[in-house]
Amino acid sequence: MEDIKMDNNKFYIGEDSENPIAEITFIPLGEDKIIVNHTYVSPKLRGLGIGEHLVEKAAEYAREGNKKIVPTCSFAKKLMTENEKYKDLIAD
């Protein structure tokens, strides 16, 4: 799998953050929450679990910063609500 890099409120895969081949973006919400609002994986990488890896990276970021996640992205929301390992991160 390719390296997941961080840039301004996003994790991405690709040469640069402006034209990623996969990304998950978030918006800070106060001091203790982030809104995960978008996930994209290019067609050539789909089916390889890249989206799940991006959600995991966002989850790690939230845990390290003692933050909760408001998943408004439908992919992230489905994955997080169906997987026990993310239940503690979902904001009320």
CSV table of N, CA and C in Angstrom, one decimal:
chain,number,residue,atom,x,y,z
A,1,MET,N,0.8,-1.2,0.0
A,1,MET,CA,0.0,0.0,0.0
A,1,MET,C,0.9,1.3,0.0
A,2,GLU,N,0.4,2.3,-0.6
A,2,GLU,CA,1.1,3.5,-0.7
A,2,GLU,C,1.0,4.3,0.6
A,3,ASP,N,2.0,5.2,0.9
A,3,ASP,CA,2.1,5.9,2.1
A,3,ASP,C,0.9,6.9,2.2
A,4,ILE,N,0.3,7.0,3.4
A,4,ILE,CA,-0.7,8.0,3.7
A,4,ILE,C,0.0,9.2,4.3
A,5,LYS,N,-0.2,10.3,3.7
A,5,LYS,CA,0.4,11.6,4.1
A,5,LYS,C,-0.6,12.5,4.7
A,6,MET,N,-0.2,13.5,5.5
A,6,MET,CA,-1.1,14.5,6.0
A,6,MET,C,-0.8,15.8,5.5
A,7,ASP,N,-1.9,16.6,5.2
A,7,ASP,CA,-1.8,18.0,4.8
A,7,ASP,C,-2.9,18.7,5.5
A,8,ASN,N,-3.1,19.9,5.1
A,8,ASN,CA,-4.1,20.8,5.8
A,8,ASN,C,-5.5,20.1,5.9
A,9,ASN,N,-5.8,19.5,7.1
A,9,ASN,CA,-7.1,18.9,7.4
A,9,ASN,C,-7.5,17.8,6.4
A,10,LYS,N,-6.4,17.0,6.0
A,10,LYS,CA,-6.7,15.8,5.2
A,10,LYS,C,-5.6,14.8,5.3
A,11,PHE,N,-5.9,13.6,5.1
A,11,PHE,CA,-4.9,12.5,4.8
A,11,PHE,C,-5.1,12.1,3.4
A,12,TYR,N,-4.0,11.8,2.7
A,12,TYR,CA,-4.1,11.5,1.3
A,12,TYR,C,-3.0,10.6,0.8
A,13,ILE,N,-3.3,10.0,-0.3
A,13,ILE,CA,-2.3,9.2,-1.0
A,13,ILE,C,-2.1,9.8,-2.4
A,14,GLY,N,-0.8,10.0,-2.8
A,14,GLY,CA,-0.5,10.6,-4.1
A,14,GLY,C,0.7,11.5,-4.0
A,15,GLU,N,1.1,12.0,-5.1
A,15,GLU,CA,2.3,12.9,-5.2
A,15,GLU,C,2.1,14.2,-4.4
A,16,ASP,N,0.9,14.8,-4.5
A,16,ASP,CA,0.7,16.0,-3.8
A,16,ASP,C,-0.8,16.1,-3.3
A,17,SER,N,-1.0,16.9,-2.3
A,17,SER,CA,-2.3,17.0,-1.7
A,17,SER,C,-3.4,17.6,-2.6
A,18,GLU,N,-3.0,18.4,-3.6
A,18,GLU,CA,-3.9,19.1,-4.5
A,18,GLU,C,-4.6,18.1,-5.5
A,19,ASN,N,-3.9,17.0,-5.8
A,19,ASN,CA,-4.4,16.0,-6.8
A,19,ASN,C,-4.2,14.6,-6.3
A,20,PRO,N,-4.8,14.3,-5.1
A,20,PRO,CA,-4.6,13.0,-4.6
A,20,PRO,C,-5.3,11.9,-5.3
A,21,ILE,N,-4.8,10.7,-5.2
A,21,ILE,CA,-5.4,9.5,-5.8
A,21,ILE,C,-6.4,8.9,-4.8
A,22,ALA,N,-6.3,9.3,-3.5
A,22,ALA,CA,-7.2,8.9,-2.5
A,22,ALA,C,-7.1,9.9,-1.3
A,23,GLU,N,-8.2,10.2,-0.6
A,23,GLU,CA,-8.1,11.2,0.5
A,23,GLU,C,-9.3,11.1,1.4
A,24,ILE,N,-9.1,11.5,2.6
A,24,ILE,CA,-10.2,11.7,3.6
A,24,ILE,C,-9.9,13.1,4.2
A,25,THR,N,-11.0,13.9,4.2
A,25,THR,CA,-10.9,15.3,4.7
A,25,THR,C,-11.7,15.4,5.9
A,26,PHE,N,-11.3,16.4,6.7
A,26,PHE,CA,-12.0,16.7,8.0
A,26,PHE,C,-11.9,18.2,8.3
A,27,ILE,N,-12.9,18.6,9.1
A,27,ILE,CA,-13.0,20.0,9.5
A,27,ILE,C,-12.9,20.0,11.1
A,28,PRO,N,-12.0,20.8,11.6
A,28,PRO,CA,-12.0,20.9,13.1
A,28,PRO,C,-13.3,21.5,13.6
A,29,LEU,N,-13.8,21.0,14.7
A,29,LEU,CA,-15.1,21.5,15.3
A,29,LEU,C,-14.8,21.8,16.8
A,30,GLY,N,-14.4,23.0,17.1
A,30,GLY,CA,-14.0,23.3,18.4
A,30,GLY,C,-12.7,22.6,18.8
A,31,GLU,N,-12.4,22.4,20.0
A,31,GLU,CA,-11.1,21.9,20.5
A,31,GLU,C,-11.2,20.3,20.5
A,32,ASP,N,-12.4,19.8,20.6
A,32,ASP,CA,-12.4,18.3,20.9
A,32,ASP,C,-13.2,17.5,19.8
A,33,LYS,N,-13.4,18.0,18.7
A,33,LYS,CA,-14.1,17.2,17.6
A,33,LYS,C,-13.6,17.6,16.2
A,34,ILE,N,-13.7,16.6,15.4
A,34,ILE,CA,-13.5,16.8,13.9
A,34,ILE,C,-14.7,16.3,13.2
A,35,ILE,N,-15.0,16.9,12.1
A,35,ILE,CA,-16.1,16.4,11.2
A,35,ILE,C,-15.4,15.8,10.0
A,36,VAL,N,-15.6,14.5,9.8
A,36,VAL,CA,-15.0,13.8,8.7
A,36,VAL,C,-16.1,13.9,7.6
A,37,ASN,N,-15.8,14.7,6.6
A,37,ASN,CA,-16.8,15.1,5.6
A,37,ASN,C,-16.6,14.6,4.2
A,38,HIS,N,-15.5,13.9,3.9
A,38,HIS,CA,-15.3,13.4,2.5
A,38,HIS,C,-14.3,12.3,2.5
A,39,THR,N,-14.6,11.3,1.7
A,39,THR,CA,-13.6,10.3,1.4
A,39,THR,C,-13.6,10.0,-0.1
A,40,TYR,N,-12.5,9.9,-0.7
A,40,TYR,CA,-12.4,9.6,-2.1
A,40,TYR,C,-11.3,8.6,-2.4
A,41,VAL,N,-11.5,7.7,-3.2
A,41,VAL,CA,-10.5,6.7,-3.7
A,41,VAL,C,-10.7,6.6,-5.2
A,42,SER,N,-9.6,6.8,-5.9
A,42,SER,CA,-9.7,6.8,-7.4
A,42,SER,C,-10.1,5.3,-7.8
A,43,PRO,N,-10.7,5.2,-9.0
A,43,PRO,CA,-11.2,3.9,-9.5
A,43,PRO,C,-10.1,2.9,-9.5
A,44,LYS,N,-8.8,3.3,-9.8
A,44,LYS,CA,-7.8,2.3,-10.0
A,44,LYS,C,-7.3,1.7,-8.6
A,45,LEU,N,-7.7,2.3,-7.5
A,45,LEU,CA,-7.4,1.8,-6.2
A,45,LEU,C,-8.6,1.2,-5.4
A,46,ARG,N,-9.8,1.3,-6.0
A,46,ARG,CA,-11.0,0.8,-5.3
A,46,ARG,C,-10.9,-0.7,-5.2
A,47,GLY,N,-11.5,-1.2,-4.1
A,47,GLY,CA,-11.5,-2.6,-3.8
A,47,GLY,C,-10.2,-3.1,-3.1
A,48,LEU,N,-9.3,-2.2,-2.7
A,48,LEU,CA,-8.1,-2.6,-2.1
A,48,LEU,C,-8.1,-2.2,-0.6
A,49,GLY,N,-9.2,-1.7,-0.1
A,49,GLY,CA,-9.2,-1.4,1.3
A,49,GLY,C,-8.6,0.0,1.7
A,50,ILE,N,-8.4,0.8,0.6
A,50,ILE,CA,-7.8,2.1,0.9
A,50,ILE,C,-8.7,3.0,1.7
A,51,GLY,N,-10.0,3.0,1.4
A,51,GLY,CA,-10.9,3.8,2.1
A,51,GLY,C,-10.9,3.5,3.6
A,52,GLU,N,-10.8,2.2,3.9
A,52,GLU,CA,-10.8,1.8,5.3
A,52,GLU,C,-9.5,2.2,6.0
A,53,HIS,N,-8.4,2.2,5.2
A,53,HIS,CA,-7.1,2.7,5.8
A,53,HIS,C,-7.1,4.2,6.1
A,54,LEU,N,-7.8,4.9,5.2
A,54,LEU,CA,-7.9,6.4,5.4
A,54,LEU,C,-8.8,6.7,6.7
A,55,VAL,N,-9.9,5.9,6.8
A,55,VAL,CA,-10.7,6.1,8.0
A,55,VAL,C,-9.9,5.8,9.3
A,56,GLU,N,-9.1,4.7,9.2
A,56,GLU,CA,-8.3,4.3,10.3
A,56,GLU,C,-7.3,5.4,10.7
A,57,LYS,N,-6.7,6.0,9.7
A,57,LYS,CA,-5.8,7.1,9.9
A,57,LYS,C,-6.4,8.3,10.6
A,58,ALA,N,-7.6,8.7,10.1
A,58,ALA,CA,-8.4,9.7,10.8
A,58,ALA,C,-8.7,9.4,12.2
A,59,ALA,N,-9.0,8.1,12.5
A,59,ALA,CA,-9.3,7.6,13.8
A,59,ALA,C,-8.1,7.8,14.7
A,60,GLU,N,-6.9,7.4,14.2
A,60,GLU,CA,-5.7,7.5,14.9
A,60,GLU,C,-5.4,9.0,15.3
A,61,TYR,N,-5.6,9.8,14.3
A,61,TYR,CA,-5.4,11.3,14.5
A,61,TYR,C,-6.4,11.8,15.6
A,62,ALA,N,-7.6,11.4,15.6
A,62,ALA,CA,-8.6,11.8,16.6
A,62,ALA,C,-8.2,11.2,18.0
A,63,ARG,N,-7.8,10.0,18.1
A,63,ARG,CA,-7.4,9.4,19.4
A,63,ARG,C,-6.2,10.1,19.9
A,64,GLU,N,-5.2,10.4,19.1
A,64,GLU,CA,-4.0,11.0,19.6
A,64,GLU,C,-4.3,12.5,20.1
A,65,GLY,N,-5.2,13.1,19.5
A,65,GLY,CA,-5.6,14.5,19.9
A,65,GLY,C,-6.7,14.5,20.9
A,66,ASN,N,-7.2,13.3,21.4
A,66,ASN,CA,-8.3,13.3,22.3
A,66,ASN,C,-9.5,13.9,21.8
A,67,LYS,N,-9.8,13.6,20.5
A,67,LYS,CA,-11.0,14.2,19.8
A,67,LYS,C,-12.0,13.1,19.5
A,68,LYS,N,-13.3,13.6,19.3
A,68,LYS,CA,-14.3,12.8,18.8
A,68,LYS,C,-14.5,13.1,17.4
A,69,ILE,N,-15.2,12.2,16.7
A,69,ILE,CA,-15.5,12.3,15.2
A,69,ILE,C,-17.0,12.5,15.0
A,70,VAL,N,-17.3,13.4,14.2
A,70,VAL,CA,-18.7,13.6,13.6
A,70,VAL,C,-18.6,13.1,12.2
A,71,PRO,N,-18.9,11.9,11.9
A,71,PRO,CA,-18.8,11.4,10.5
A,71,PRO,C,-20.0,11.8,9.6
A,72,THR,N,-19.8,12.8,8.8
A,72,THR,CA,-20.9,13.2,7.9
A,72,THR,C,-20.7,12.6,6.5
A,73,CYS,N,-19.5,12.1,6.2
A,73,CYS,CA,-19.2,11.4,5.0
A,73,CYS,C,-19.9,10.0,5.1
A,74,SER,N,-20.7,9.7,4.1
A,74,SER,CA,-21.5,8.4,4.2
A,74,SER,C,-20.7,7.2,4.3
A,75,PHE,N,-19.5,7.1,3.6
A,75,PHE,CA,-18.6,6.0,3.7
A,75,PHE,C,-18.1,5.9,5.2
A,76,ALA,N,-17.5,6.9,5.7
A,76,ALA,CA,-16.9,6.9,7.0
A,76,ALA,C,-18.0,6.6,8.1
A,77,LYS,N,-19.2,7.2,7.9
A,77,LYS,CA,-20.2,7.0,8.9
A,77,LYS,C,-20.6,5.5,8.9
A,78,LYS,N,-20.8,4.9,7.8
A,78,LYS,CA,-21.2,3.5,7.7
A,78,LYS,C,-20.1,2.6,8.4
A,79,LEU,N,-18.9,2.8,8.0
A,79,LEU,CA,-17.7,2.1,8.5
A,79,LEU,C,-17.6,2.2,10.0
A,80,MET,N,-17.7,3.4,10.5
A,80,MET,CA,-17.5,3.7,11.9
A,80,MET,C,-18.6,3.2,12.8
A,81,THR,N,-19.9,3.3,12.3
A,81,THR,CA,-21.0,2.8,13.1
A,81,THR,C,-21.1,1.3,13.1
A,82,GLU,N,-20.6,0.7,12.1
A,82,GLU,CA,-20.7,-0.8,12.0
A,82,GLU,C,-19.5,-1.5,12.6
A,83,ASN,N,-18.5,-0.8,13.0
A,83,ASN,CA,-17.3,-1.4,13.5
A,83,ASN,C,-17.0,-1.0,15.0
A,84,GLU,N,-17.0,-2.0,15.9
A,84,GLU,CA,-16.9,-1.7,17.3
A,84,GLU,C,-15.6,-0.8,17.7
A,85,LYS,N,-14.5,-1.0,16.9
A,85,LYS,CA,-13.3,-0.3,17.3
A,85,LYS,C,-13.4,1.2,17.1
A,86,TYR,N,-14.5,1.7,16.5
A,86,TYR,CA,-14.7,3.1,16.3
A,86,TYR,C,-15.8,3.7,17.2
A,87,LYS,N,-16.5,2.9,17.9
A,87,LYS,CA,-17.7,3.4,18.7
A,87,LYS,C,-17.3,4.4,19.7
A,88,ASP,N,-16.1,4.3,20.3
A,88,ASP,CA,-15.7,5.3,21.3
A,88,ASP,C,-15.4,6.6,20.7
A,89,LEU,N,-15.2,6.7,19.4
A,89,LEU,CA,-14.8,8.0,18.8
A,89,LEU,C,-15.9,8.8,18.2
A,90,ILE,N,-17.1,8.2,18.0
A,90,ILE,CA,-18.2,8.9,17.4
A,90,ILE,C,-18.8,9.8,18.4
A,91,ALA,N,-18.9,11.1,18.0
A,91,ALA,CA,-19.5,12.1,18.9
A,91,ALA,C,-20.9,11.9,19.1
A,92,ASP,N,-21.4,12.2,20.3
A,92,ASP,CA,-22.9,12.1,20.5
A,92,ASP,C,-23.7,13.2,19.8
